[in-house]
GROMACS .gro file of C-alpha atoms in nm:
model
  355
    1UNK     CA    1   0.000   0.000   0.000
    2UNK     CA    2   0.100   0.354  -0.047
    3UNK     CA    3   0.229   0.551   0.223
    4UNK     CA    4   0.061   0.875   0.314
    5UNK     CA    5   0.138   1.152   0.581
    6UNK     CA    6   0.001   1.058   0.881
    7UNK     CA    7   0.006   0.660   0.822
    8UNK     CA    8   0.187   0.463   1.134
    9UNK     CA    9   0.240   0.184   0.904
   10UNK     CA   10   0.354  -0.028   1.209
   11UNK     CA   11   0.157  -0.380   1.318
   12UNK     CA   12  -0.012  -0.333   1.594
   13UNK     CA   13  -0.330  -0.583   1.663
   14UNK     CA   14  -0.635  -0.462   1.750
   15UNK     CA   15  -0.684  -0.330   2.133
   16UNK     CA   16  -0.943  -0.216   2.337
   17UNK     CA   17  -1.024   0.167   2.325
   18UNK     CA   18  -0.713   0.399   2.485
   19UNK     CA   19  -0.741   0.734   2.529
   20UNK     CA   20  -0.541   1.026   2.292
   21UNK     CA   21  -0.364   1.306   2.258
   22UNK     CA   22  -0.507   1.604   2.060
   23UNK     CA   23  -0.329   1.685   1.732
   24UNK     CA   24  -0.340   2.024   1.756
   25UNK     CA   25  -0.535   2.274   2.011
   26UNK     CA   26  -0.836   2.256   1.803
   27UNK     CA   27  -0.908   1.915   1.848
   28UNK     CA   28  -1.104   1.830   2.193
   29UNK     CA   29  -1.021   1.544   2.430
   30UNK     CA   30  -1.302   1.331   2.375
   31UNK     CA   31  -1.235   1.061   2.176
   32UNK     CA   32  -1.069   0.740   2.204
   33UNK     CA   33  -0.892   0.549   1.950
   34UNK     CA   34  -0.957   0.170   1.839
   35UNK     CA   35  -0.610  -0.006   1.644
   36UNK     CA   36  -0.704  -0.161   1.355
   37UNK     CA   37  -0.436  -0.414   1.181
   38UNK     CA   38  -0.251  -0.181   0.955
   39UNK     CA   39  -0.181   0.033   1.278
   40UNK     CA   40  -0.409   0.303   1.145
   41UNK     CA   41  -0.638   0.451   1.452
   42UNK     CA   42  -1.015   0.508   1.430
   43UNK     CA   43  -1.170   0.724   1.667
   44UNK     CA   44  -1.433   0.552   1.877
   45UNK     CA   45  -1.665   0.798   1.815
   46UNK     CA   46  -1.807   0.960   1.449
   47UNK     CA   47  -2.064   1.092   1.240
   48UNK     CA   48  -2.266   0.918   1.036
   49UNK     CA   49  -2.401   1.098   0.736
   50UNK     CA   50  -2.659   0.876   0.655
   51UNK     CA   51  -3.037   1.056   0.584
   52UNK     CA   52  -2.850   1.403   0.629
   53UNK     CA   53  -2.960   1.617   0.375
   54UNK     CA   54  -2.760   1.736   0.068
   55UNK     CA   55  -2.820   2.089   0.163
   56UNK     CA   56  -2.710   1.983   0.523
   57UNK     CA   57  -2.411   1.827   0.470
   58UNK     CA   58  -2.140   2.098   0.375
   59UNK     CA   59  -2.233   2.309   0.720
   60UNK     CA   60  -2.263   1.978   0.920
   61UNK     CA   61  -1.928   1.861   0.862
   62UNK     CA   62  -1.778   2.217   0.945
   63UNK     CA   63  -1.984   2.251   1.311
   64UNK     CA   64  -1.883   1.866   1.375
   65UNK     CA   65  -1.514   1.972   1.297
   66UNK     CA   66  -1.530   2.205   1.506
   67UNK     CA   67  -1.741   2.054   1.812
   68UNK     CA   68  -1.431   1.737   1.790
   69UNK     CA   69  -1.548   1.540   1.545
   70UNK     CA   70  -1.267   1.331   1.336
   71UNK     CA   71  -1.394   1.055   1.221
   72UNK     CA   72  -1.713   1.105   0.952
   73UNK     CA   73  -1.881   0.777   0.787
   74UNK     CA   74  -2.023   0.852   0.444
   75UNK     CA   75  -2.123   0.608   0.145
   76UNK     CA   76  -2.220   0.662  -0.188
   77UNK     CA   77  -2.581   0.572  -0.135
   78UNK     CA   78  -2.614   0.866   0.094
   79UNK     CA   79  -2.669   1.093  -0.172
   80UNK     CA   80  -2.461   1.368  -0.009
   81UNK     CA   81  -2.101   1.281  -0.129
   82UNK     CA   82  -2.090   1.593  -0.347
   83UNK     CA   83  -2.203   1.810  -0.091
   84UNK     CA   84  -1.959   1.620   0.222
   85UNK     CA   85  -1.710   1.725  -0.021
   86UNK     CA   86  -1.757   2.068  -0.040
   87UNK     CA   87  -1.715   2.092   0.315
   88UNK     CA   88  -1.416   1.860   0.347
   89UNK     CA   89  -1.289   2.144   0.107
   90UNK     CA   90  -1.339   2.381   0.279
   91UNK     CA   91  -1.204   2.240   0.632
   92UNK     CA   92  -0.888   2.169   0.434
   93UNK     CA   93  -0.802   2.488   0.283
   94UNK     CA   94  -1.020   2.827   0.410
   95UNK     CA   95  -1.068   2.663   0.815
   96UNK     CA   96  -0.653   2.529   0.836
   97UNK     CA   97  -0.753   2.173   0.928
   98UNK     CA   98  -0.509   1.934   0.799
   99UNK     CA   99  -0.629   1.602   0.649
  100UNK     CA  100  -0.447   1.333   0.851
  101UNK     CA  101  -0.669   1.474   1.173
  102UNK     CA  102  -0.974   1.299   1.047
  103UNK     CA  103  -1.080   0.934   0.932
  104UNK     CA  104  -1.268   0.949   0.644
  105UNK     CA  105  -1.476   0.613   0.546
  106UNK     CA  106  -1.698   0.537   0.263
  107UNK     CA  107  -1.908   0.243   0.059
  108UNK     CA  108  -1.884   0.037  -0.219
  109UNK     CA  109  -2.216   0.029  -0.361
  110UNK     CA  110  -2.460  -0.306  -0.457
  111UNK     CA  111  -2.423  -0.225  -0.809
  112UNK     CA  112  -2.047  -0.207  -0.792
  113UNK     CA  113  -1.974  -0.555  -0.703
  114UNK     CA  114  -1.790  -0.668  -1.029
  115UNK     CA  115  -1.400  -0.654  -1.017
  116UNK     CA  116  -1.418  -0.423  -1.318
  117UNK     CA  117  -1.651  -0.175  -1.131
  118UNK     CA  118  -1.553  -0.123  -0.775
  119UNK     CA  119  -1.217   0.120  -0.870
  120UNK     CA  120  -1.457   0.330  -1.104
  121UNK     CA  121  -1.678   0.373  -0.773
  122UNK     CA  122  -1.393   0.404  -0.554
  123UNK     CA  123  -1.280   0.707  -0.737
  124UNK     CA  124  -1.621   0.850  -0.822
  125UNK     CA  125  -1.660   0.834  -0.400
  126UNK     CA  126  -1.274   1.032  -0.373
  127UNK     CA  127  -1.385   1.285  -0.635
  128UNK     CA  128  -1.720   1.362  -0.491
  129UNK     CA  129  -1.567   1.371  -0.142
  130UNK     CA  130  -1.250   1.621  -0.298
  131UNK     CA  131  -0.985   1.382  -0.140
  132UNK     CA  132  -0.689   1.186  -0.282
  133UNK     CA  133  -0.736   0.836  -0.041
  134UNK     CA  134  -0.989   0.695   0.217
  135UNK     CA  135  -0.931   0.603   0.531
  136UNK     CA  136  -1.141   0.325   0.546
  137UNK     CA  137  -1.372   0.169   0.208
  138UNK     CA  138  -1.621  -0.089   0.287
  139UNK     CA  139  -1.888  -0.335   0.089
  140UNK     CA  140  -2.262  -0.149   0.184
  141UNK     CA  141  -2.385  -0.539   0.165
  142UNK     CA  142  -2.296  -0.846   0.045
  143UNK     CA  143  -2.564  -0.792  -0.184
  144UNK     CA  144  -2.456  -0.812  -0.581
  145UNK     CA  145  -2.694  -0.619  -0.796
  146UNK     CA  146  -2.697  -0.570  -1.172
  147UNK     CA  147  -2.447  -0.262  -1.306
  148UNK     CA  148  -2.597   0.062  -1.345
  149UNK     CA  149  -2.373   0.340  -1.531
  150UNK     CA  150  -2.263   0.610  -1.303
  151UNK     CA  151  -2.355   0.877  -1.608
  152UNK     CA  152  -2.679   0.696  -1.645
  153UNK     CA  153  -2.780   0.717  -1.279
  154UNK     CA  154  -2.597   0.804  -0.953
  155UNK     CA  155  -2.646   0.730  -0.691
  156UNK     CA  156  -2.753   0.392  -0.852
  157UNK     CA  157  -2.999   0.296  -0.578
  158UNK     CA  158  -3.178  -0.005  -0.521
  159UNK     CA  159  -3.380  -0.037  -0.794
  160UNK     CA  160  -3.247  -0.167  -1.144
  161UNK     CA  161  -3.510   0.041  -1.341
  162UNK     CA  162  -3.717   0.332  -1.155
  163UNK     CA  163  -3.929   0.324  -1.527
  164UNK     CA  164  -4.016  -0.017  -1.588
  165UNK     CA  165  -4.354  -0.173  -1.526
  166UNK     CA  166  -4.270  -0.343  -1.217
  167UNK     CA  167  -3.950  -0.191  -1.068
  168UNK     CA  168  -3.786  -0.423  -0.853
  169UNK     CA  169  -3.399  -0.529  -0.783
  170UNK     CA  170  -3.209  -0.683  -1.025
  171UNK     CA  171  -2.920  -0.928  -0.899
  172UNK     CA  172  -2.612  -1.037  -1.011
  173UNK     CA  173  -2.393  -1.309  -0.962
  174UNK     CA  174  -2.079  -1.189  -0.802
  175UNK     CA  175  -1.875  -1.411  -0.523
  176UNK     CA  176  -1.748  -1.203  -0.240
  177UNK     CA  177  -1.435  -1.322  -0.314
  178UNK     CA  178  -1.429  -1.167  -0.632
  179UNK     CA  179  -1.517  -0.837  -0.536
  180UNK     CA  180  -1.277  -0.864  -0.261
  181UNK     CA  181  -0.985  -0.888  -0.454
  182UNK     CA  182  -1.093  -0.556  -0.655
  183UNK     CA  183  -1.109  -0.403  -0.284
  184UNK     CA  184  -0.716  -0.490  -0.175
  185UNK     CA  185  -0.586  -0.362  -0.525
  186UNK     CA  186  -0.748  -0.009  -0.406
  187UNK     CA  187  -0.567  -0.077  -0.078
  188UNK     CA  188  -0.247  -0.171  -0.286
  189UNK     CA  189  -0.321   0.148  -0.527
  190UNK     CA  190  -0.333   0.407  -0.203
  191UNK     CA  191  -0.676   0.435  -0.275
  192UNK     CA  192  -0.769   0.377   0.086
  193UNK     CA  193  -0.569   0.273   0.401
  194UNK     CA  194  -0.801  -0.031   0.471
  195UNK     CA  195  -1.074  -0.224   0.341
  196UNK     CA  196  -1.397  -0.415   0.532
  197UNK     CA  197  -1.739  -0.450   0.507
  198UNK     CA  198  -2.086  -0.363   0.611
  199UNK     CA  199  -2.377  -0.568   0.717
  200UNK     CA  200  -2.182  -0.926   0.680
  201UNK     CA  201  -2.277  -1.241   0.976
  202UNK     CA  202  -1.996  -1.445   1.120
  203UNK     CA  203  -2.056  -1.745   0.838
  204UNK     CA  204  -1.941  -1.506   0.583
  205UNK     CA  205  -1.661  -1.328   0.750
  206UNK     CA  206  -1.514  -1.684   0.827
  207UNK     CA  207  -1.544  -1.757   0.453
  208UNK     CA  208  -1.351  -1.404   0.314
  209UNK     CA  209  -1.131  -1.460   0.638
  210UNK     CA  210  -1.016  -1.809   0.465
  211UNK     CA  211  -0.990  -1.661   0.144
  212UNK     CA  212  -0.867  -1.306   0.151
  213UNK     CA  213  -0.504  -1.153   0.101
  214UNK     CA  214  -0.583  -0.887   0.341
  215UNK     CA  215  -0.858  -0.962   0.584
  216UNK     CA  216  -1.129  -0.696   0.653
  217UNK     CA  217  -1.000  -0.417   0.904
  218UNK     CA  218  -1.384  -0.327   0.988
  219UNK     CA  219  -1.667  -0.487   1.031
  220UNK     CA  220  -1.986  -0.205   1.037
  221UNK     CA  221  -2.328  -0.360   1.155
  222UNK     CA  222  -2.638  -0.263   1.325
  223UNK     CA  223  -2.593  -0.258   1.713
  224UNK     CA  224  -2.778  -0.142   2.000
  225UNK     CA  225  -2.869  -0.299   2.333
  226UNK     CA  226  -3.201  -0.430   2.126
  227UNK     CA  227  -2.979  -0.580   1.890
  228UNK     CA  228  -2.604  -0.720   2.080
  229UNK     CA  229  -2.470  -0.936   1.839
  230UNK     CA  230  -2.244  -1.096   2.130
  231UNK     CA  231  -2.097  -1.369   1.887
  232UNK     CA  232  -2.067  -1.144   1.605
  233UNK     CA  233  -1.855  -0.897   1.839
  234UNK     CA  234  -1.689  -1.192   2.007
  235UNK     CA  235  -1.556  -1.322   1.717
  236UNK     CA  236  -1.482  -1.019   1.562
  237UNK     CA  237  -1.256  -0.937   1.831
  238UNK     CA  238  -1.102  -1.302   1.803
  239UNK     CA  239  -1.023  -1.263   1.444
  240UNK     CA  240  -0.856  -0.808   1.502
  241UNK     CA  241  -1.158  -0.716   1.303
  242UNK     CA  242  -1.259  -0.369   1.435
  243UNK     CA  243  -1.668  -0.379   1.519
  244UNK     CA  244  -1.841  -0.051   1.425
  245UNK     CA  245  -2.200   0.008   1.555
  246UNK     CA  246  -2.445   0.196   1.344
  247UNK     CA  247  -2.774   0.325   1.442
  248UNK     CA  248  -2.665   0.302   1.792
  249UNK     CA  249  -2.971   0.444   1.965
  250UNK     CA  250  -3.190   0.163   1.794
  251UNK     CA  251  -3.477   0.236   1.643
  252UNK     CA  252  -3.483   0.635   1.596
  253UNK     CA  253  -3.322   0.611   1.261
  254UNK     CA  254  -3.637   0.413   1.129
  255UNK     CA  255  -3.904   0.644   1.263
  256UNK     CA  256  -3.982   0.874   0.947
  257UNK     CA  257  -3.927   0.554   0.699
  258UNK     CA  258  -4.209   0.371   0.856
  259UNK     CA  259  -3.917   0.092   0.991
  260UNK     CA  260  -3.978   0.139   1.363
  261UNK     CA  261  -4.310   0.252   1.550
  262UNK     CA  262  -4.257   0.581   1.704
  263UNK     CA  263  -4.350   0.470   2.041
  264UNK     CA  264  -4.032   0.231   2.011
  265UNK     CA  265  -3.769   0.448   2.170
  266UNK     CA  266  -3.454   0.299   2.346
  267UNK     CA  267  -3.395   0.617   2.552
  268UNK     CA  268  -3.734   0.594   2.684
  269UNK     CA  269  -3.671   0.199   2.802
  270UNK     CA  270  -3.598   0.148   3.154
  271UNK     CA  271  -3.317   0.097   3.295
  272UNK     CA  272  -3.141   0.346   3.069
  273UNK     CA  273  -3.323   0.688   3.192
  274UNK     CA  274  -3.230   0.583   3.546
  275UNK     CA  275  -2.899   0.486   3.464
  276UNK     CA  276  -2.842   0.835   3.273
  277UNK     CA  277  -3.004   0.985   3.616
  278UNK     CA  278  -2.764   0.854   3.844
  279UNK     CA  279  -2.454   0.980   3.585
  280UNK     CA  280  -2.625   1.318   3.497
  281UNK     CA  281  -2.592   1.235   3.149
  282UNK     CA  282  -2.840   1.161   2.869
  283UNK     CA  283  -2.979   0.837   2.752
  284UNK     CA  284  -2.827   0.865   2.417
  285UNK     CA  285  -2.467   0.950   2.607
  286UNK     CA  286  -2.543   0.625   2.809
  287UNK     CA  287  -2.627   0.380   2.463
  288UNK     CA  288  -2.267   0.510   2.333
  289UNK     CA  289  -2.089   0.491   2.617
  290UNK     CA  290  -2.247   0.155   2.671
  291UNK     CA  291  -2.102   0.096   2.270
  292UNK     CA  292  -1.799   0.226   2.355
  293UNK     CA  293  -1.762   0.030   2.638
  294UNK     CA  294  -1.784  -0.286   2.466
  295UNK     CA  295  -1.512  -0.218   2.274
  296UNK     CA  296  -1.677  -0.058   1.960
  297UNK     CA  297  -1.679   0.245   1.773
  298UNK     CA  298  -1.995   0.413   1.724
  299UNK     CA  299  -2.108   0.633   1.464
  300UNK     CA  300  -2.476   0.840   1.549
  301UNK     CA  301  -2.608   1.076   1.343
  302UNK     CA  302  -2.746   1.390   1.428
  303UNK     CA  303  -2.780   1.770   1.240
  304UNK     CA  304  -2.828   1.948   1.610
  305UNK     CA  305  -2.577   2.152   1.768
  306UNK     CA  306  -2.625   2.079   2.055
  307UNK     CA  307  -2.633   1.704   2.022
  308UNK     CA  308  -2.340   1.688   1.833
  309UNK     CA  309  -2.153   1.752   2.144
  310UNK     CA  310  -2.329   1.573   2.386
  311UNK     CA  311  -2.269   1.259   2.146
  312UNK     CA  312  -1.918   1.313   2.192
  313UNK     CA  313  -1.915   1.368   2.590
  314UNK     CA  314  -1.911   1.026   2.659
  315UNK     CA  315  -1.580   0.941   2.839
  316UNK     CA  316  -1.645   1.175   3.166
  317UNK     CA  317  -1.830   0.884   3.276
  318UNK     CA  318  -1.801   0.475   3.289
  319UNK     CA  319  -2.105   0.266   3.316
  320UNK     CA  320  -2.051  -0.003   3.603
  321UNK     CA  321  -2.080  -0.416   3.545
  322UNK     CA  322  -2.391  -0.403   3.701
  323UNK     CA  323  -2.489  -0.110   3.437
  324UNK     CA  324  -2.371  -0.247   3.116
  325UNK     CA  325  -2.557  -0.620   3.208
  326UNK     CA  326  -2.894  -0.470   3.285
  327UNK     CA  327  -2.849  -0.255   2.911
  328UNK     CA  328  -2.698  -0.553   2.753
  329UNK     CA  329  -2.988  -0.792   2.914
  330UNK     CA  330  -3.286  -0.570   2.682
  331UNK     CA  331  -3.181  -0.762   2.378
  332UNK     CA  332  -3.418  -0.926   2.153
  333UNK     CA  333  -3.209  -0.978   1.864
  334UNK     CA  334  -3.465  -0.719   1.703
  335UNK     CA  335  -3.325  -0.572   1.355
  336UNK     CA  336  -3.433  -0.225   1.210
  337UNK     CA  337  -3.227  -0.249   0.905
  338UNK     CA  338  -3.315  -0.588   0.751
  339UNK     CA  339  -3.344  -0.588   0.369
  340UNK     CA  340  -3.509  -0.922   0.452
  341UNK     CA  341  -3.787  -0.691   0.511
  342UNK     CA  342  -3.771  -0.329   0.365
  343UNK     CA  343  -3.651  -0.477  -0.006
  344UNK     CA  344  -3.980  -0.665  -0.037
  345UNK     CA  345  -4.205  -0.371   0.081
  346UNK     CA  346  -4.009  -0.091  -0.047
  347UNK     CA  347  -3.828  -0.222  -0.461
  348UNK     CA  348  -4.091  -0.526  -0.455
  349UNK     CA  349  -3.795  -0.790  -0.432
  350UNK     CA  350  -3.764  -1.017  -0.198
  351UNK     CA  351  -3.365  -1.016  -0.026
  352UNK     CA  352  -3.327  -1.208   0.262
  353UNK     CA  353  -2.931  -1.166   0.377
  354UNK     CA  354  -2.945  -1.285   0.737
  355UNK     CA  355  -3.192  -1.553   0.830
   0.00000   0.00000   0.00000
């Protein structure tokens, strides 16, 4: 891989969270760092662009910048990657941030899954985002769908053709395996520092574990105290795969797409307002810290000020044993994000990955 300012380069194995140094005086002491294999650092603690709005997303990533935030998770089926851009832009030249202060990840796409495809979306990703290398590039899903022309439609979506009759996914027939190898030439090319992937179960990261050149660095699922995943994280920490948590406060993410009920709210759910009581935090500073606790980096999303740094003023405070078990002991393996479901009610296609 190509060396780049700011790249340790040295072998370290994965380790629980340890707390930093600031880079320079701008950047706050409030996150903690998770080793991946390459040596590279992810703070335990990011933004998550998802559902932010295009005419959001330039402004957002300035006010996170400069509430602390380094570490911003982004993906081509966002629909914001032009507009992130512009305001990684503008941290880099007009604000005097310097580029190897933040981790930077992004998302192969469904549609991208052939060997031929994923460095054309790789770079269509770098250009939108107006930088020369990712930190971190993962597979969305392990979900192959047909091609779809970046100047015929981007993003591509889910659906093969929004006109036809009956719109509905189209698949392809891609192995894993195949795609993965496109993914460690971008990690050969500089293209990113490390590769992983989104939304895969422990049978299929024990089949690209026996299989791949470079193993995934990052594994990025859904995980809340609804949904624990205490193999998946087990054995992700067995094999130095760093486990990143999305839609950490559960269900609140599915509310306006008709996913999630809105009288299904995890900060509502005893014992986590008492818990957040007896700290003098907030229930959404007690599911991340919970997260974090487990060893996990976290990415929530949110466009409010004020939440943005609440979100990150999470390590004042440590949850007890007796804390985390009571949090931990709400699971009920319940998914929000399950294309099991939404694919057959949303692009009439049924797309079962998990059961």
């Amino acid at each position: 891989m190509s060396a780049h300012p700011g790249h340790t380069g040295g072998k370290r194995l994965f380790s629980s969270p340890v707390f930093c140094s600031p880079l320079n005086d701008k950047l706050m002491k409030t996150s903690t760092q998770l080793t991946l294999r390459s040596g590279d650092s992810i703070p335990a603690v990011g933004l998550g662009m998802w559902k932010v709005s295009p005419g959001q997303s330039a402004d957002l990533i300035l006010a996170a910048a400069g509430a602390g935030y380094r570490h911003f998770d982004c993906a081509c089926d966002y629909g914001n990657e032009q507009e992130v851009g512009s305001g990684f832009k503008r941290l880099f030249t007009s604000e005097g941030y310097s580029r190897e202060e933040f981790w930077i990840t992004s998302k192969l796409w469904n549609t991208f899954h052939r060997p031929e495809h994923v460095e054309i979306a790789c770079r269509k990703s770098l250009d939108d985002l107006q930088l020369d290398f990712l930190d971190l590039y993962l597979i969305h899903f392990p979900i192959a769908q047909r091609f779809v022309p970046i100047e015929q439609r981007y993003p591509p979506g889910w659906i093969f053709d929004p006109a036809a009759p009956a719109p509905k996914m189209e698949f392809d027939r891609v192995p894993i395996i195949d795609t993965w190898r496109a993914m460690e030439r971008l990690q050969q090319q500089g293209l990113t520092r490390n590769i992983g992937v989104c939304n895969f179960g422990t049978s299929l990261l024990r089949d690209l574990l026996a299989s791949a050149t470079i193993p995934p660095a990052v594994l990025q699922v859904e995980s809340h105290p609804y949904l624990t995943q205490e193999k998946l994280l087990k054995f992700c920490q067995q094999e130095q795969i760093v486990y990143t948590a999305f839609s950490p406060f559960g269900s609140l993410s599915y509310h306006e797409l008709g996913m999630a009920s809105p009288g299904d709210n995890l900060l509502e759910v005893p014992p986590i307002p008492a818990i957040a009581a007896a700290h003098r935090k907030t229930p959404a500073q007690v599911l991340l810290r919970w997260g974090i606790q487990r060893g996990t980096s976290v990415i929530p999303k949110t466009s409010n000020q004020t939440r943005l740094r609440e979100n990150l003023d999470v390590f004042s405070f440590e949850l007890t044993d007796q804390e985390m078990q009571s949090i931990s002991a709400l699971n009920q393996s319940h998914r929000y994000n399950d294309p099991g479901h939404f694919c057959q009610t949303a692009f009439n296609t049924f797309c079962p990955i998990y059961e």
